Amino acid sequence: MRILIAEDDSILADGLSRSLRYDGYAVDVVADGSSADSALQLQSFDLLILDLDLPLLPGLAVLRQLRQRNTPIPVLILTASDTIEQRVKGLDLGADDYMAKPFALSELEARVRALTRRSAGNSTTTLRYKRLSFDLNGRVARIDDQPLELSARETSLLEIFLSRSGRMISKNQFVDLLCEWGEEVTQNAIEVYIHRLRKKIEPSGAKIVTVRGLGYCLEAENRNDSLAA
């Protein structure tokens, strides 16, 4: 999952980004509303954490323009002013959740998990496929009851596959979902990570299938001659 934080308080932004990266998210940070608006037009994100009191372009204007483009990304608003009027205005413009500063980091992390689950169409905290399961909160994968030893990158790849099981995912999509700005991850590197993950999950009965020239999917239901393991 890839998150954009639009926050002009550099200390808060750094703390949030560090915490969310530790939880396995790819995180990009901007410090003003104009940069946030540009980033949202150029890049796909799974969640926007939006401060309302941004320089250059207010947070509510960023939100308004985002929804006018019919972009369905979930938005979590942060603000130092917890007035009913401002909260109603933000929710009416299309925000999905709202937190007043100061807040507990653990609560923000829980709300981020809830919003990203909802956005991906998951109502539970555990993704399952055959004998494979993935705890979204603890970010632990298991085959039956046995934990899998996965690297951070493999864990993120598995989450993407499980949340999109049966759907083709291109190498470019993997790069967009996994990598932050300035992070160099080539398509060849993606192939290596997927090869390693494929071997580790094979005992579960789940298979990562290669769609020649297009990408990968987690055992599509209807395979034909264009697919190769």
CSV table of C-alpha atoms in Angstrom, one decimal, residues 48 50 60 63-64 66-68 71-77 87-97 115 118:
chain,number,residue,atom,x,y,z
A,48,LEU,CA,-4.1,10.4,1.5
A,50,LEU,CA,-4.2,15.4,4.6
A,60,LEU,CA,-9.9,21.5,1.9
A,63,LEU,CA,-9.7,17.6,-1.2
A,64,ARG,CA,-12.3,19.4,-3.3
A,66,LEU,CA,-9.4,15.5,-5.7
A,67,ARG,CA,-13.1,14.7,-5.6
A,68,GLN,CA,-13.9,16.8,-8.6
A,71,THR,CA,-10.5,10.1,-7.6
A,72,PRO,CA,-11.8,7.5,-5.1
A,73,ILE,CA,-8.7,7.4,-2.8
A,74,PRO,CA,-9.6,7.4,0.9
A,75,VAL,CA,-8.7,10.6,2.8
A,76,LEU,CA,-7.9,10.9,6.4
A,77,ILE,CA,-8.0,14.5,7.5
A,87,ARG,CA,-15.4,18.6,10.4
A,88,VAL,CA,-18.7,18.7,8.6
A,89,LYS,CA,-17.2,20.6,5.7
A,90,GLY,CA,-14.4,18.1,5.3
A,91,LEU,CA,-16.7,15.1,5.4
A,92,ASP,CA,-19.2,16.8,3.0
A,93,LEU,CA,-16.3,17.4,0.5
A,94,GLY,CA,-15.5,13.6,0.6
A,95,ALA,CA,-13.1,12.9,3.5
A,96,ASP,CA,-13.4,9.4,4.9
A,97,ASP,CA,-12.1,10.0,8.4
A,115,LEU,CA,-9.3,2.8,5.6
A,118,ARG,CA,-12.0,-0.8,3.2
